[in-house]
Amino acid sequence: IGKTEKITIGNSVFFCVYIDDFAFLDDGSSLTMMDRQIAEKLGLEGKPENLQLRWTKGITRTEQAMRCNITVSGRERQQQFLLKDVFCVPDLDLAPASQDGAELRARYRHLKNLPLPSFKDVKPGLLIGLKHATLLSGRNVIEDAEDEPLASNSKLGWIVYGCHQTPLRETSVASEKRQ
């Protein structure tokens, strides 16, 4: 289970324009990035600039990006947070995420009283990185056994992540052909 959360994204200039989407909270990324289609729907504008992305083994790629400011809020929309210098990229293309809130509450006693949403195969349109670390950190954490998921109460709401044993019928196995 990854750190995926349902959020509302807003135009930081015109506060009446909002879109509901999902964010992947990634403390392994130094940047915050958003899919350009969301920026277009929000009416955001900015100067084009080259953004160089770097992964392990020195792998790099340059994207044509646009820098903008947005607001985000969690499911409950109790508080909005300003995110400055968000890079809008042509195709963020994050991996789909799924979470069955009812199953998690039923299966793990330490999660049973938490307001966990359910979603299936959603592709987050926003990646929140360390540039906005205050949204990534949990104010309190609930955990049980080492091989079970934990829950963290971030400023955007409860986020569940970590190990989660899925039934065998749902498990997929990937193999890599060695040359």
PDB file of C-alpha atoms in Angstrom:
ATOM      1  CA  ILE A   1       0.000   0.000   0.000  1.00  0.00           C
ATOM      2  CA  GLY A   2       1.460   3.362  -0.998  1.00  0.00           C
ATOM      3  CA  LYS A   3       0.821   6.833   0.358  1.00  0.00           C
ATOM      4  CA  THR A   4      -2.111   7.829  -1.836  1.00  0.00           C
ATOM      5  CA  GLU A   5      -4.729  10.294  -0.664  1.00  0.00           C
ATOM      6  CA  LYS A   6      -7.882  11.806  -2.153  1.00  0.00           C
ATOM      7  CA  ILE A   7      -7.451  15.573  -2.288  1.00  0.00           C
ATOM      8  CA  THR A   8      -8.871  18.756  -3.735  1.00  0.00           C
ATOM      9  CA  ILE A   9      -6.554  20.897  -5.866  1.00  0.00           C
ATOM     10  CA  GLY A  10      -7.280  24.572  -6.368  1.00  0.00           C
ATOM     11  CA  ASN A  11      -6.058  27.516  -8.393  1.00  0.00           C
ATOM     12  CA  SER A  12      -4.096  29.682  -5.942  1.00  0.00           C
ATOM     13  CA  VAL A  13      -5.130  32.887  -7.771  1.00  0.00           C
ATOM     14  CA  PHE A  14      -8.786  32.187  -8.591  1.00  0.00           C
ATOM     15  CA  PHE A  15     -10.059  30.485  -5.452  1.00  0.00           C
ATOM     16  CA  CYS A  16     -13.320  29.384  -7.063  1.00  0.00           C
ATOM     17  CA  VAL A  17     -11.708  26.742  -9.331  1.00  0.00           C
ATOM     18  CA  TYR A  18     -11.174  23.286  -7.768  1.00  0.00           C
ATOM     19  CA  ILE A  19     -10.653  19.706  -8.946  1.00  0.00           C
ATOM     20  CA  ASP A  20     -10.935  16.519  -6.907  1.00  0.00           C
ATOM     21  CA  ASP A  21      -8.079  14.115  -7.617  1.00  0.00           C
ATOM     22  CA  PHE A  22      -5.547  11.904  -5.857  1.00  0.00           C
ATOM     23  CA  ALA A  23      -2.054  12.680  -4.628  1.00  0.00           C
ATOM     24  CA  PHE A  24       0.871  10.347  -4.080  1.00  0.00           C
ATOM     25  CA  LEU A  25       2.853  11.506  -1.055  1.00  0.00           C
ATOM     26  CA  ASP A  26       6.460  10.684  -1.928  1.00  0.00           C
ATOM     27  CA  ASP A  27       9.164  11.389   0.630  1.00  0.00           C
ATOM     28  CA  GLY A  28      11.671  10.003  -1.882  1.00  0.00           C
ATOM     29  CA  SER A  29      11.083  12.887  -4.283  1.00  0.00           C
ATOM     30  CA  SER A  30      12.614  16.321  -3.801  1.00  0.00           C
ATOM     31  CA  LEU A  31       9.998  18.007  -6.029  1.00  0.00           C
ATOM     32  CA  THR A  32       6.252  18.325  -6.222  1.00  0.00           C
ATOM     33  CA  MET A  33       4.842  17.598  -9.692  1.00  0.00           C
ATOM     34  CA  MET A  34       1.382  17.704 -11.212  1.00  0.00           C
ATOM     35  CA  ASP A  35      -0.049  16.435 -14.484  1.00  0.00           C
ATOM     36  CA  ARG A  36      -0.384  19.322 -16.936  1.00  0.00           C
ATOM     37  CA  GLN A  37      -4.003  18.361 -17.760  1.00  0.00           C
ATOM     38  CA  ILE A  38      -4.981  19.323 -14.213  1.00  0.00           C
ATOM     39  CA  ALA A  39      -3.186  22.661 -14.568  1.00  0.00           C
ATOM     40  CA  GLU A  40      -5.113  23.326 -17.777  1.00  0.00           C
ATOM     41  CA  LYS A  41      -8.449  22.484 -16.124  1.00  0.00           C
ATOM     42  CA  LEU A  42      -7.589  24.859 -13.281  1.00  0.00           C
ATOM     43  CA  GLY A  43      -6.639  27.617 -15.726  1.00  0.00           C
ATOM     44  CA  LEU A  44      -3.073  27.831 -14.427  1.00  0.00           C
ATOM     45  CA  GLU A  45      -0.423  29.593 -16.453  1.00  0.00           C
ATOM     46  CA  GLY A  46       3.337  29.811 -16.197  1.00  0.00           C
ATOM     47  CA  LYS A  47       6.538  30.052 -18.178  1.00  0.00           C
ATOM     48  CA  PRO A  48       7.780  26.884 -19.849  1.00  0.00           C
ATOM     49  CA  GLU A  49      11.095  25.631 -18.478  1.00  0.00           C
ATOM     50  CA  ASN A  50      13.235  22.533 -18.706  1.00  0.00           C
ATOM     51  CA  LEU A  51      13.065  20.226 -15.703  1.00  0.00           C
ATOM     52  CA  GLN A  52      15.779  17.607 -15.375  1.00  0.00           C
ATOM     53  CA  LEU A  53      14.653  14.487 -13.520  1.00  0.00           C
ATOM     54  CA  ARG A  54      17.226  12.098 -12.069  1.00  0.00           C
ATOM     55  CA  TRP A  55      16.836   8.504 -10.832  1.00  0.00           C
ATOM     56  CA  THR A  56      19.162   5.822  -9.616  1.00  0.00           C
ATOM     57  CA  LYS A  57      22.265   4.840 -11.615  1.00  0.00           C
ATOM     58  CA  GLY A  58      22.501   8.390 -12.944  1.00  0.00           C
ATOM     59  CA  ILE A  59      19.513   7.986 -15.260  1.00  0.00           C
ATOM     60  CA  THR A  60      18.215  11.425 -16.251  1.00  0.00           C
ATOM     61  CA  ARG A  61      15.439  12.798 -18.401  1.00  0.00           C
ATOM     62  CA  THR A  62      14.508  16.345 -19.300  1.00  0.00           C
ATOM     63  CA  GLU A  63      10.834  17.340 -19.315  1.00  0.00           C
ATOM     64  CA  GLN A  64       9.267  20.522 -20.620  1.00  0.00           C
ATOM     65  CA  ALA A  65       7.536  21.802 -17.487  1.00  0.00           C
ATOM     66  CA  MET A  66       5.667  24.821 -16.202  1.00  0.00           C
ATOM     67  CA  ARG A  67       6.047  26.085 -12.636  1.00  0.00           C
ATOM     68  CA  CYS A  68       2.889  27.171 -10.798  1.00  0.00           C
ATOM     69  CA  ASN A  69       1.328  27.575  -7.358  1.00  0.00           C
ATOM     70  CA  ILE A  70      -1.714  25.607  -6.223  1.00  0.00           C
ATOM     71  CA  THR A  71      -3.748  24.971  -3.105  1.00  0.00           C
ATOM     72  CA  VAL A  72      -4.549  21.495  -1.774  1.00  0.00           C
ATOM     73  CA  SER A  73      -6.854  20.217   0.901  1.00  0.00           C
ATOM     74  CA  GLY A  74      -7.667  16.767   2.219  1.00  0.00           C
ATOM     75  CA  ARG A  75     -10.949  14.849   1.917  1.00  0.00           C
ATOM     76  CA  GLU A  76     -12.595  16.883   4.648  1.00  0.00           C
ATOM     77  CA  ARG A  77     -11.532  20.237   3.084  1.00  0.00           C
ATOM     78  CA  GLN A  78     -11.071  21.718   6.542  1.00  0.00           C
ATOM     79  CA  GLN A  79      -7.885  23.586   5.651  1.00  0.00           C
ATOM     80  CA  GLN A  80      -6.207  24.624   2.409  1.00  0.00           C
ATOM     81  CA  PHE A  81      -2.439  24.561   1.991  1.00  0.00           C
ATOM     82  CA  LEU A  82      -0.498  26.645  -0.511  1.00  0.00           C
ATOM     83  CA  LEU A  83       2.026  24.678  -2.566  1.00  0.00           C
ATOM     84  CA  LYS A  84       4.512  26.938  -4.330  1.00  0.00           C
ATOM     85  CA  ASP A  85       6.752  25.916  -7.225  1.00  0.00           C
ATOM     86  CA  VAL A  86       4.797  22.875  -8.365  1.00  0.00           C
ATOM     87  CA  PHE A  87       6.139  21.570 -11.671  1.00  0.00           C
ATOM     88  CA  CYS A  88       3.405  20.779 -14.200  1.00  0.00           C
ATOM     89  CA  VAL A  89       4.615  18.041 -16.570  1.00  0.00           C
ATOM     90  CA  PRO A  90       2.981  16.738 -19.772  1.00  0.00           C
ATOM     91  CA  ASP A  91       2.278  13.223 -18.495  1.00  0.00           C
ATOM     92  CA  LEU A  92       2.922  12.463 -14.823  1.00  0.00           C
ATOM     93  CA  ASP A  93       1.839   8.831 -15.399  1.00  0.00           C
ATOM     94  CA  LEU A  94       2.069   7.527 -11.830  1.00  0.00           C
ATOM     95  CA  ALA A  95       1.213   3.901 -11.119  1.00  0.00           C
ATOM     96  CA  PRO A  96      -2.461   3.178 -10.333  1.00  0.00           C
ATOM     97  CA  ALA A  97      -3.329   2.841  -6.650  1.00  0.00           C
ATOM     98  CA  SER A  98      -6.093   0.944  -4.873  1.00  0.00           C
ATOM     99  CA  GLN A  99      -7.301   0.812  -1.289  1.00  0.00           C
ATOM    100  CA  ASP A 100     -10.246  -0.980   0.258  1.00  0.00           C
ATOM    101  CA  GLY A 101     -10.972   0.986   3.429  1.00  0.00           C
ATOM    102  CA  ALA A 102     -13.588  -1.476   4.702  1.00  0.00           C
ATOM    103  CA  GLU A 103     -11.249  -4.460   4.238  1.00  0.00           C
ATOM    104  CA  LEU A 104      -8.382  -2.682   6.002  1.00  0.00           C
ATOM    105  CA  ARG A 105     -10.613  -1.790   8.959  1.00  0.00           C
ATOM    106  CA  ALA A 106     -11.954  -5.355   9.182  1.00  0.00           C
ATOM    107  CA  ARG A 107      -8.575  -7.045   8.824  1.00  0.00           C
ATOM    108  CA  TYR A 108      -6.376  -4.922  11.094  1.00  0.00           C
ATOM    109  CA  ARG A 109      -7.576  -4.090  14.591  1.00  0.00           C
ATOM    110  CA  HIS A 110      -5.401  -0.987  14.854  1.00  0.00           C
ATOM    111  CA  LEU A 111      -7.150   0.528  11.788  1.00  0.00           C
ATOM    112  CA  LYS A 112     -10.752  -0.383  12.695  1.00  0.00           C
ATOM    113  CA  ASN A 113     -11.839   3.084  13.894  1.00  0.00           C
ATOM    114  CA  LEU A 114     -10.155   5.171  11.195  1.00  0.00           C
ATOM    115  CA  PRO A 115     -12.006   6.952   8.356  1.00  0.00           C
ATOM    116  CA  LEU A 116     -10.272   5.124   5.501  1.00  0.00           C
ATOM    117  CA  PRO A 117     -11.656   5.688   2.005  1.00  0.00           C
ATOM    118  CA  SER A 118     -11.877   3.073  -0.717  1.00  0.00           C
ATOM    119  CA  PHE A 119     -10.633   3.621  -4.242  1.00  0.00           C
ATOM    120  CA  LYS A 120      -9.645   1.325  -7.082  1.00  0.00           C
ATOM    121  CA  ASP A 121      -7.031   1.787  -9.816  1.00  0.00           C
ATOM    122  CA  VAL A 122      -6.828   5.575  -9.471  1.00  0.00           C
ATOM    123  CA  LYS A 123      -3.922   7.364 -11.125  1.00  0.00           C
ATOM    124  CA  PRO A 124      -2.759  10.217  -8.914  1.00  0.00           C
ATOM    125  CA  GLY A 125      -2.462  13.511 -10.769  1.00  0.00           C
ATOM    126  CA  LEU A 126      -0.231  15.086  -8.119  1.00  0.00           C
ATOM    127  CA  LEU A 127       3.023  13.883  -6.571  1.00  0.00           C
ATOM    128  CA  ILE A 128       3.853  15.749  -3.360  1.00  0.00           C
ATOM    129  CA  GLY A 129       7.567  15.612  -2.580  1.00  0.00           C
ATOM    130  CA  LEU A 130       9.925  16.890   0.099  1.00  0.00           C
ATOM    131  CA  LYS A 131       9.557  20.462  -1.155  1.00  0.00           C
ATOM    132  CA  HIS A 132       6.287  20.315   0.797  1.00  0.00           C
ATOM    133  CA  ALA A 133       7.419  18.004   3.606  1.00  0.00           C
ATOM    134  CA  THR A 134       4.983  19.432   6.156  1.00  0.00           C
ATOM    135  CA  LEU A 135       2.158  17.712   4.249  1.00  0.00           C
ATOM    136  CA  LEU A 136       3.999  14.373   4.232  1.00  0.00           C
ATOM    137  CA  SER A 137       4.664  14.009   7.923  1.00  0.00           C
ATOM    138  CA  GLY A 138       2.154  12.449  10.259  1.00  0.00           C
ATOM    139  CA  ARG A 139       1.024  14.156  13.416  1.00  0.00           C
ATOM    140  CA  ASN A 140       0.450  10.759  14.958  1.00  0.00           C
ATOM    141  CA  VAL A 141       1.056   7.222  13.752  1.00  0.00           C
ATOM    142  CA  ILE A 142      -0.880   4.063  14.537  1.00  0.00           C
ATOM    143  CA  GLU A 143       0.923   0.781  14.036  1.00  0.00           C
ATOM    144  CA  ASP A 144       0.752  -2.809  15.215  1.00  0.00           C
ATOM    145  CA  ALA A 145       2.822  -5.714  13.905  1.00  0.00           C
ATOM    146  CA  GLU A 146       5.901  -5.124  11.765  1.00  0.00           C
ATOM    147  CA  ASP A 147       4.380  -6.877   8.747  1.00  0.00           C
ATOM    148  CA  GLU A 148       1.126  -4.889   8.824  1.00  0.00           C
ATOM    149  CA  PRO A 149       0.266  -1.492   7.361  1.00  0.00           C
ATOM    150  CA  LEU A 150       0.468   1.593   9.515  1.00  0.00           C
ATOM    151  CA  ALA A 151      -1.666   4.719   9.460  1.00  0.00           C
ATOM    152  CA  SER A 152      -0.371   8.249   9.664  1.00  0.00           C
ATOM    153  CA  ASN A 153      -2.561  11.277  10.324  1.00  0.00           C
ATOM    154  CA  SER A 154      -1.129  13.893   7.956  1.00  0.00           C
ATOM    155  CA  LYS A 155      -2.464  17.402   7.376  1.00  0.00           C
ATOM    156  CA  LEU A 156      -4.373  15.921   4.412  1.00  0.00           C
ATOM    157  CA  GLY A 157      -6.009  13.133   6.433  1.00  0.00           C
ATOM    158  CA  TRP A 158      -5.310   9.541   7.448  1.00  0.00           C
ATOM    159  CA  ILE A 159      -2.946   7.755   5.074  1.00  0.00           C
ATOM    160  CA  VAL A 160      -2.339   4.005   5.213  1.00  0.00           C
ATOM    161  CA  TYR A 161       0.887   2.525   3.876  1.00  0.00           C
ATOM    162  CA  GLY A 162       3.284  -0.360   4.316  1.00  0.00           C
ATOM    163  CA  CYS A 163       2.924  -4.129   4.108  1.00  0.00           C
ATOM    164  CA  HIS A 164      -0.482  -5.551   3.327  1.00  0.00           C
ATOM    165  CA  GLN A 165      -0.901  -9.204   2.479  1.00  0.00           C
ATOM    166  CA  THR A 166      -3.385  -9.537  -0.372  1.00  0.00           C
ATOM    167  CA  PRO A 167      -5.199 -12.796  -1.034  1.00  0.00           C
ATOM    168  CA  LEU A 168      -3.351 -15.122  -3.416  1.00  0.00           C
ATOM    169  CA  ARG A 169      -5.909 -14.623  -6.188  1.00  0.00           C
ATOM    170  CA  GLU A 170      -5.049 -10.885  -6.303  1.00  0.00           C
ATOM    171  CA  THR A 171      -1.287 -11.299  -6.243  1.00  0.00           C
ATOM    172  CA  SER A 172       0.564 -10.827  -9.499  1.00  0.00           C
ATOM    173  CA  VAL A 173       4.070 -12.043 -10.123  1.00  0.00           C
ATOM    174  CA  ALA A 174       6.459 -10.211 -12.410  1.00  0.00           C
ATOM    175  CA  SER A 175       9.591 -11.827 -13.736  1.00  0.00           C
ATOM    176  CA  GLU A 176      12.584 -10.261 -15.367  1.00  0.00           C
ATOM    177  CA  LYS A 177      14.360 -11.961 -18.225  1.00  0.00           C
ATOM    178  CA  ARG A 178      18.089 -12.006 -17.530  1.00  0.00           C
ATOM    179  CA  GLN A 179      20.474 -11.737 -20.445  1.00  0.00           C
TER     180      GLN A 179
END
